[in-house]
Amino acid sequence: MKVLVATDKPFAKVAVDGIRNAIESAGYELVLLEKYGDKSNLLNAVKDVDAIIIRSDVIDAEVMDAAPNLKIVVRAGAGFDNVDLESATAHNVCVMNTPGQNSNAVAELAFGMMVMAVRNMYNGTSGTELKGKKLGIHAYGNVGRNVARIAKGVGMEIYAYDAFCPKEVIEADGAKAVDSAEELYSTCDVVSLHIPATPETKQSINYELVNKMPKGGVLVNTARKEVIDEAGLIQLMEERTDLKYVTDIMPVANAEFAEKFAGRYFSTPKKMGAQTAEANINAGIAAANQIVGFLKDGCERFRVNK
Ligand code: 3PG
């Protein structure tokens, strides 16, 4: 059996070593395709593989058509919006993610970005502190939970909204569960986004919602660019010069944001949330173990397609 690690944004070497160890100990062969750039390189590499480990790499019908032996794709990470699940099911390919494995890394980066925003992008002027401010966690999954844990230490007042998470779960962590996104944005000085990109959430962070934030509001996005209504946010930030937007996922309109909102807008050049040795090891090795469990024992835990 051949397992391909296809990562345009490579894992740390120590994680690749761990993945190799897990795959080879099971008696399988590991093939590494990093920084492949053009999709044709991926199409070529999947020709004879049984399993693929990916990150934000796109696995669509064309890739699956090019991989007749493919049985499983594991997204080493949380969000699987980069995999065509319907097509995977049609190709009889199992798709999994590795929930929770990189969530601390993303939560720490969200905090780093918060500090950067309230300290005026480190430009030397007087900023504000996070202690005592109201933090809104938009979606209380694995990352949201880690954000709440860190926020407690920082001394923030924590609020969270999650349509699918029971209020008791949120409140057991010492956060206040609110009833709607509107209430979260009206209440909080800083909102940290942790919603997945789904048909329902796409462009849902829009003019009306963000405009509910109090004066000096900071929006932190370590989730997905697709959830932002970019045109709406640009219009709002033009009208409200008090708002700041910091993101780990470069918007399509990055140049316009950067030009219009210098000093209150920042984007990482490449998504960095999960880019730590620890997260790479946790997610990468979990992915390798899930592949071995699936191929050897048919274990389908963490399967995300039907
Ligand atoms: C995730 O969904 O797990 C994060 O967005 C990390 O993505 P990455 O593996 O492409 O860094």
Coordinates of C-alpha atoms and ligand atoms in Angstrom, one line a residue:
M1 CA 0.0 0.0 0.0
K2 CA 1.2 3.5 -0.9
V3 CA 0.5 6.5 1.2
L4 CA 1.1 10.0 -0.2
V5 CA 1.7 13.1 1.9
A6 CA 0.6 15.9 -0.4
T7 CA 1.3 19.2 1.3
D8 CA 1.8 22.4 -0.7
K9 CA 2.5 24.0 2.7
P10 CA 4.8 21.4 4.2
F11 CA 4.8 20.0 7.7
A12 CA 7.8 20.5 10.0
K13 CA 10.4 17.8 9.3
V14 CA 9.9 16.3 12.7
A15 CA 6.3 15.7 11.8
V16 CA 7.1 14.1 8.5
D17 CA 9.5 11.8 10.3
G18 CA 6.7 10.8 12.7
I19 CA 4.3 10.2 9.8
R20 CA 6.9 8.1 8.0
N21 CA 7.5 6.0 11.1
A22 CA 3.8 5.3 11.6
I23 CA 3.3 4.4 7.9
E24 CA 6.4 2.3 7.5
S25 CA 5.9 0.5 10.8
A26 CA 2.6 -0.7 9.4
G27 CA 4.4 -2.1 6.3
Y28 CA 3.3 0.6 3.9
E29 CA 5.3 2.9 1.6
L30 CA 5.4 6.7 2.2
V31 CA 5.7 9.1 -0.7
L32 CA 6.2 12.8 -0.1
L33 CA 5.0 15.6 -2.4
E34 CA 5.7 19.0 -0.9
K35 CA 5.4 22.6 -2.3
Y36 CA 4.1 21.0 -5.5
G37 CA 2.6 24.3 -6.8
D38 CA 0.8 23.3 -10.0
K39 CA -2.1 20.9 -9.7
S40 CA -0.6 18.7 -12.5
N41 CA 2.1 17.6 -10.1
L42 CA -0.6 16.4 -7.6
L43 CA -2.5 14.7 -10.4
N44 CA 0.7 12.9 -11.4
A45 CA 1.6 11.9 -7.8
V46 CA -1.8 10.3 -7.0
K47 CA -1.8 7.8 -9.9
D48 CA -0.9 4.7 -7.9
V49 CA -1.6 5.7 -4.2
D50 CA -4.1 4.1 -1.8
A51 CA -4.2 6.9 0.7
I52 CA -3.5 10.6 0.9
I53 CA -2.7 12.9 3.8
I54 CA -3.4 16.6 3.0
R55 CA -3.7 20.0 4.7
S56 CA -5.5 22.7 2.8
D57 CA -4.7 21.0 -0.4
V58 CA -7.7 20.7 -2.8
I59 CA -9.0 17.2 -3.5
D60 CA -11.7 17.4 -6.1
A61 CA -13.2 15.0 -8.6
E62 CA -10.3 15.5 -11.0
V63 CA -7.8 14.4 -8.4
M64 CA -10.0 11.4 -7.5
D65 CA -10.4 10.4 -11.1
A66 CA -6.6 10.4 -11.4
A67 CA -6.3 8.1 -8.4
P68 CA -8.0 4.8 -9.2
N69 CA -6.5 3.0 -6.2
L70 CA -7.5 5.7 -3.7
K71 CA -9.4 4.5 -0.6
I72 CA -8.9 7.2 2.0
V73 CA -8.0 10.9 2.2
V74 CA -7.2 12.3 5.6
R75 CA -7.2 16.1 6.1
A76 CA -4.6 16.6 8.8
G77 CA -6.5 19.4 10.4
A78 CA -10.0 20.5 11.2
G79 CA -11.7 22.1 8.2
F80 CA -12.4 19.8 5.2
D81 CA -14.0 22.4 2.9
N82 CA -11.1 21.7 0.5
V83 CA -12.3 18.2 -0.2
D84 CA -15.3 17.4 -2.5
L85 CA -17.1 15.0 -0.2
E86 CA -19.8 14.1 -2.6
S87 CA -17.3 13.1 -5.2
A88 CA -15.3 11.2 -2.6
T89 CA -18.4 9.2 -1.7
A90 CA -19.1 8.6 -5.4
H91 CA -15.5 7.4 -5.8
N92 CA -15.9 5.1 -2.7
V93 CA -13.2 7.1 -0.9
C94 CA -13.4 7.7 2.8
V95 CA -12.6 11.2 4.0
M96 CA -11.6 12.0 7.5
N97 CA -10.3 15.0 9.4
T98 CA -8.2 15.0 12.7
P99 CA -10.3 17.2 15.0
G100 CA -8.6 19.0 17.9
Q101 CA -5.1 18.1 16.9
N102 CA -4.1 21.6 15.8
S103 CA -6.6 23.7 17.7
N104 CA -4.2 25.0 20.4
A105 CA -1.9 26.4 17.7
V106 CA -4.7 28.2 16.0
A107 CA -6.0 29.6 19.4
E108 CA -2.6 30.9 20.3
L109 CA -2.3 32.7 16.9
A110 CA -5.8 34.2 17.4
F111 CA -4.4 35.7 20.7
G112 CA -1.3 36.9 19.0
M113 CA -3.4 38.7 16.4
M114 CA -5.6 40.2 19.1
V115 CA -2.6 41.7 20.9
M116 CA -1.2 43.0 17.7
A117 CA -4.5 44.7 16.9
V118 CA -5.1 46.4 20.3
R119 CA -1.4 47.5 20.3
N120 CA -2.0 49.3 17.0
M121 CA 0.0 46.8 15.0
Y122 CA 3.1 47.6 17.1
N123 CA 3.5 51.0 15.6
G124 CA 4.7 52.7 18.8
T125 CA 1.5 54.5 19.7
S126 CA -0.5 53.9 22.9
G127 CA -3.0 51.0 22.5
T128 CA -5.3 49.2 24.9
E129 CA -5.1 46.0 27.0
L130 CA -7.2 42.8 26.6
K131 CA -7.7 42.4 30.4
G132 CA -11.2 43.3 31.4
K133 CA -12.4 43.5 27.7
K134 CA -15.3 41.5 26.4
L135 CA -14.2 38.7 24.0
G136 CA -16.8 37.0 21.7
I137 CA -16.0 33.5 20.6
H138 CA -18.0 32.8 17.4
A139 CA -18.4 29.0 17.3
Y140 CA -17.4 27.0 20.3
G141 CA -15.5 24.0 18.8
N142 CA -12.0 22.8 19.6
V143 CA -10.4 26.1 18.7
G144 CA -13.0 28.2 20.4
R145 CA -12.6 26.2 23.6
N146 CA -8.8 26.8 23.6
V147 CA -9.4 30.5 23.0
A148 CA -11.6 30.6 26.1
R149 CA -9.0 28.8 28.1
I150 CA -6.3 31.4 27.2
A151 CA -8.7 34.3 27.5
K152 CA -9.4 33.3 31.1
G153 CA -5.7 33.6 32.0
V154 CA -5.6 37.0 30.3
G155 CA -8.6 38.2 32.4
M156 CA -11.1 38.8 29.6
E157 CA -14.8 38.6 30.0
I158 CA -15.8 35.7 27.8
Y159 CA -18.9 35.3 25.7
A160 CA -19.6 32.6 23.1
Y161 CA -22.2 31.9 20.4
D162 CA -22.6 28.5 18.8
A163 CA -25.8 27.3 17.3
F164 CA -24.8 23.7 17.7
C165 CA -23.1 23.6 21.1
P166 CA -25.2 23.2 24.2
K167 CA -25.1 26.3 26.4
E168 CA -24.1 24.1 29.4
V169 CA -20.9 23.1 27.7
I170 CA -20.0 26.8 27.1
E171 CA -20.9 27.9 30.6
A172 CA -19.1 25.0 32.2
D173 CA -15.9 26.7 30.9
G174 CA -16.8 30.0 32.5
A175 CA -18.0 31.7 29.4
K176 CA -21.4 33.3 28.9
A177 CA -23.4 31.6 26.1
V178 CA -25.4 34.2 24.1
D179 CA -28.5 33.5 22.0
S180 CA -27.4 34.9 18.6
A181 CA -24.5 36.1 16.6
E182 CA -26.1 39.6 16.7
E183 CA -26.0 39.5 20.5
L184 CA -22.3 38.4 20.5
Y185 CA -21.2 41.2 18.1
S186 CA -23.3 43.9 20.0
T187 CA -21.7 42.8 23.3
C188 CA -18.0 42.2 22.5
D189 CA -15.0 44.4 22.0
V190 CA -13.1 41.7 20.2
V191 CA -14.8 38.9 18.2
S192 CA -12.7 35.8 17.3
L193 CA -14.1 33.7 14.4
H194 CA -14.1 30.0 14.6
I195 CA -16.9 29.0 12.2
P196 CA -16.3 26.5 9.4
A197 CA -16.9 27.5 5.7
T198 CA -20.2 25.9 4.8
P199 CA -23.0 27.0 2.4
E200 CA -24.8 28.5 5.4
T201 CA -21.8 30.4 6.8
K202 CA -20.3 31.8 3.6
Q203 CA -20.3 35.6 3.6
S204 CA -22.3 35.5 6.8
I205 CA -19.9 37.9 8.6
N206 CA -21.3 41.0 6.8
Y207 CA -21.8 44.7 7.1
E208 CA -24.9 44.5 9.4
L209 CA -23.4 42.0 11.8
V210 CA -19.9 43.6 12.2
N211 CA -21.6 47.1 12.5
K212 CA -23.1 45.9 15.8
M213 CA -19.7 45.9 17.4
P214 CA -19.0 48.7 19.9
K215 CA -16.6 51.5 19.2
G216 CA -13.0 50.3 18.7
G217 CA -14.2 46.7 17.8
V218 CA -11.6 44.2 16.6
L219 CA -12.5 41.3 14.4
V220 CA -10.1 38.4 14.4
N221 CA -10.3 35.7 11.6
T222 CA -8.4 32.5 12.0
A223 CA -11.2 30.5 10.4
R224 CA -11.8 30.9 6.6
K225 CA -11.8 33.9 4.2
E226 CA -15.1 32.6 2.6
V227 CA -17.1 33.4 5.7
I228 CA -16.4 37.2 5.3
D229 CA -18.5 39.4 3.0
E230 CA -15.5 41.3 1.9
A231 CA -17.3 44.1 0.0
G232 CA -19.6 44.6 3.1
L233 CA -16.6 44.7 5.5
I234 CA -14.7 47.1 3.2
Q235 CA -17.7 49.5 3.1
L236 CA -18.1 49.3 6.9
M237 CA -14.5 49.9 7.6
E238 CA -14.6 53.0 5.3
E239 CA -17.6 54.3 7.3
R240 CA -16.3 53.3 10.7
T241 CA -12.6 54.2 11.1
D242 CA -12.6 52.8 14.7
L243 CA -12.9 49.1 13.5
K244 CA -9.9 46.8 13.0
Y245 CA -9.7 43.5 11.1
V246 CA -6.9 41.1 11.5
T247 CA -6.9 37.8 9.6
D248 CA -4.8 34.7 9.1
I249 CA -6.5 34.0 5.8
M250 CA -5.7 36.6 3.2
P251 CA -8.9 38.0 1.7
V252 CA -9.4 38.1 -2.1
A253 CA -9.4 41.9 -1.8
N254 CA -6.2 42.0 0.3
A255 CA -4.7 44.8 -1.7
E256 CA -7.7 47.0 -1.2
F257 CA -7.9 46.2 2.5
A258 CA -4.2 47.0 2.9
E259 CA -4.4 50.2 1.0
K260 CA -7.6 51.6 2.5
F261 CA -7.1 50.5 6.1
A262 CA -3.4 50.8 6.8
G263 CA -2.8 50.6 10.5
R264 CA -6.0 48.8 11.3
Y265 CA -5.8 45.8 8.9
F266 CA -3.4 43.0 8.9
S267 CA -3.2 39.7 7.0
T268 CA -0.6 37.0 7.3
P269 CA 0.9 36.3 3.9
K270 CA 0.1 32.6 4.3
K271 CA -2.2 30.8 6.7
M272 CA -0.1 30.3 9.8
G273 CA -2.6 29.2 12.5
A274 CA -1.7 25.5 12.4
Q275 CA 1.9 26.0 11.4
T276 CA 3.7 24.9 14.5
A277 CA 5.9 21.8 15.0
E278 CA 3.5 20.6 17.7
A279 CA 0.3 21.0 15.6
N280 CA 2.1 19.4 12.6
I281 CA 3.2 16.4 14.7
N282 CA -0.3 16.0 16.4
A283 CA -2.3 16.3 13.2
G284 CA 0.2 14.6 10.9
I285 CA 0.7 11.5 13.1
A286 CA -3.0 11.3 13.9
A287 CA -3.7 11.3 10.1
A288 CA -1.1 8.5 9.6
N289 CA -2.6 6.4 12.4
Q290 CA -6.1 6.9 11.1
I291 CA -5.0 5.7 7.7
V292 CA -3.4 2.6 9.2
G293 CA -6.5 1.9 11.3
F294 CA -8.7 2.3 8.3
L295 CA -6.6 0.1 5.9
K296 CA -5.9 -2.6 8.5
D297 CA -9.1 -2.7 10.5
G298 CA -11.7 -0.7 8.6
C299 CA -11.9 1.8 11.4
E300 CA -13.9 4.8 10.3
R301 CA -13.7 7.1 13.3
F302 CA -13.6 10.7 12.2
R303 CA -15.1 9.9 8.8
V304 CA -16.8 13.1 7.5
N305 CA -18.4 11.8 4.3
K306 CA -21.4 9.5 4.1
Ligands
3PG1 C1 -7.5 23.6 9.7 O1 -8.6 23.6 9.2 O2 -7.1 22.6 10.4 C2 -6.7 24.9 9.7 O3 -7.2 25.8 8.9 C3 -5.2 24.6 9.3 O4 -5.0 24.5 7.9 P1 -3.6 24.1 7.3 O5 -3.3 22.7 7.6 O6 -3.7 24.4 5.9 O7 -2.6 25.0 8.0

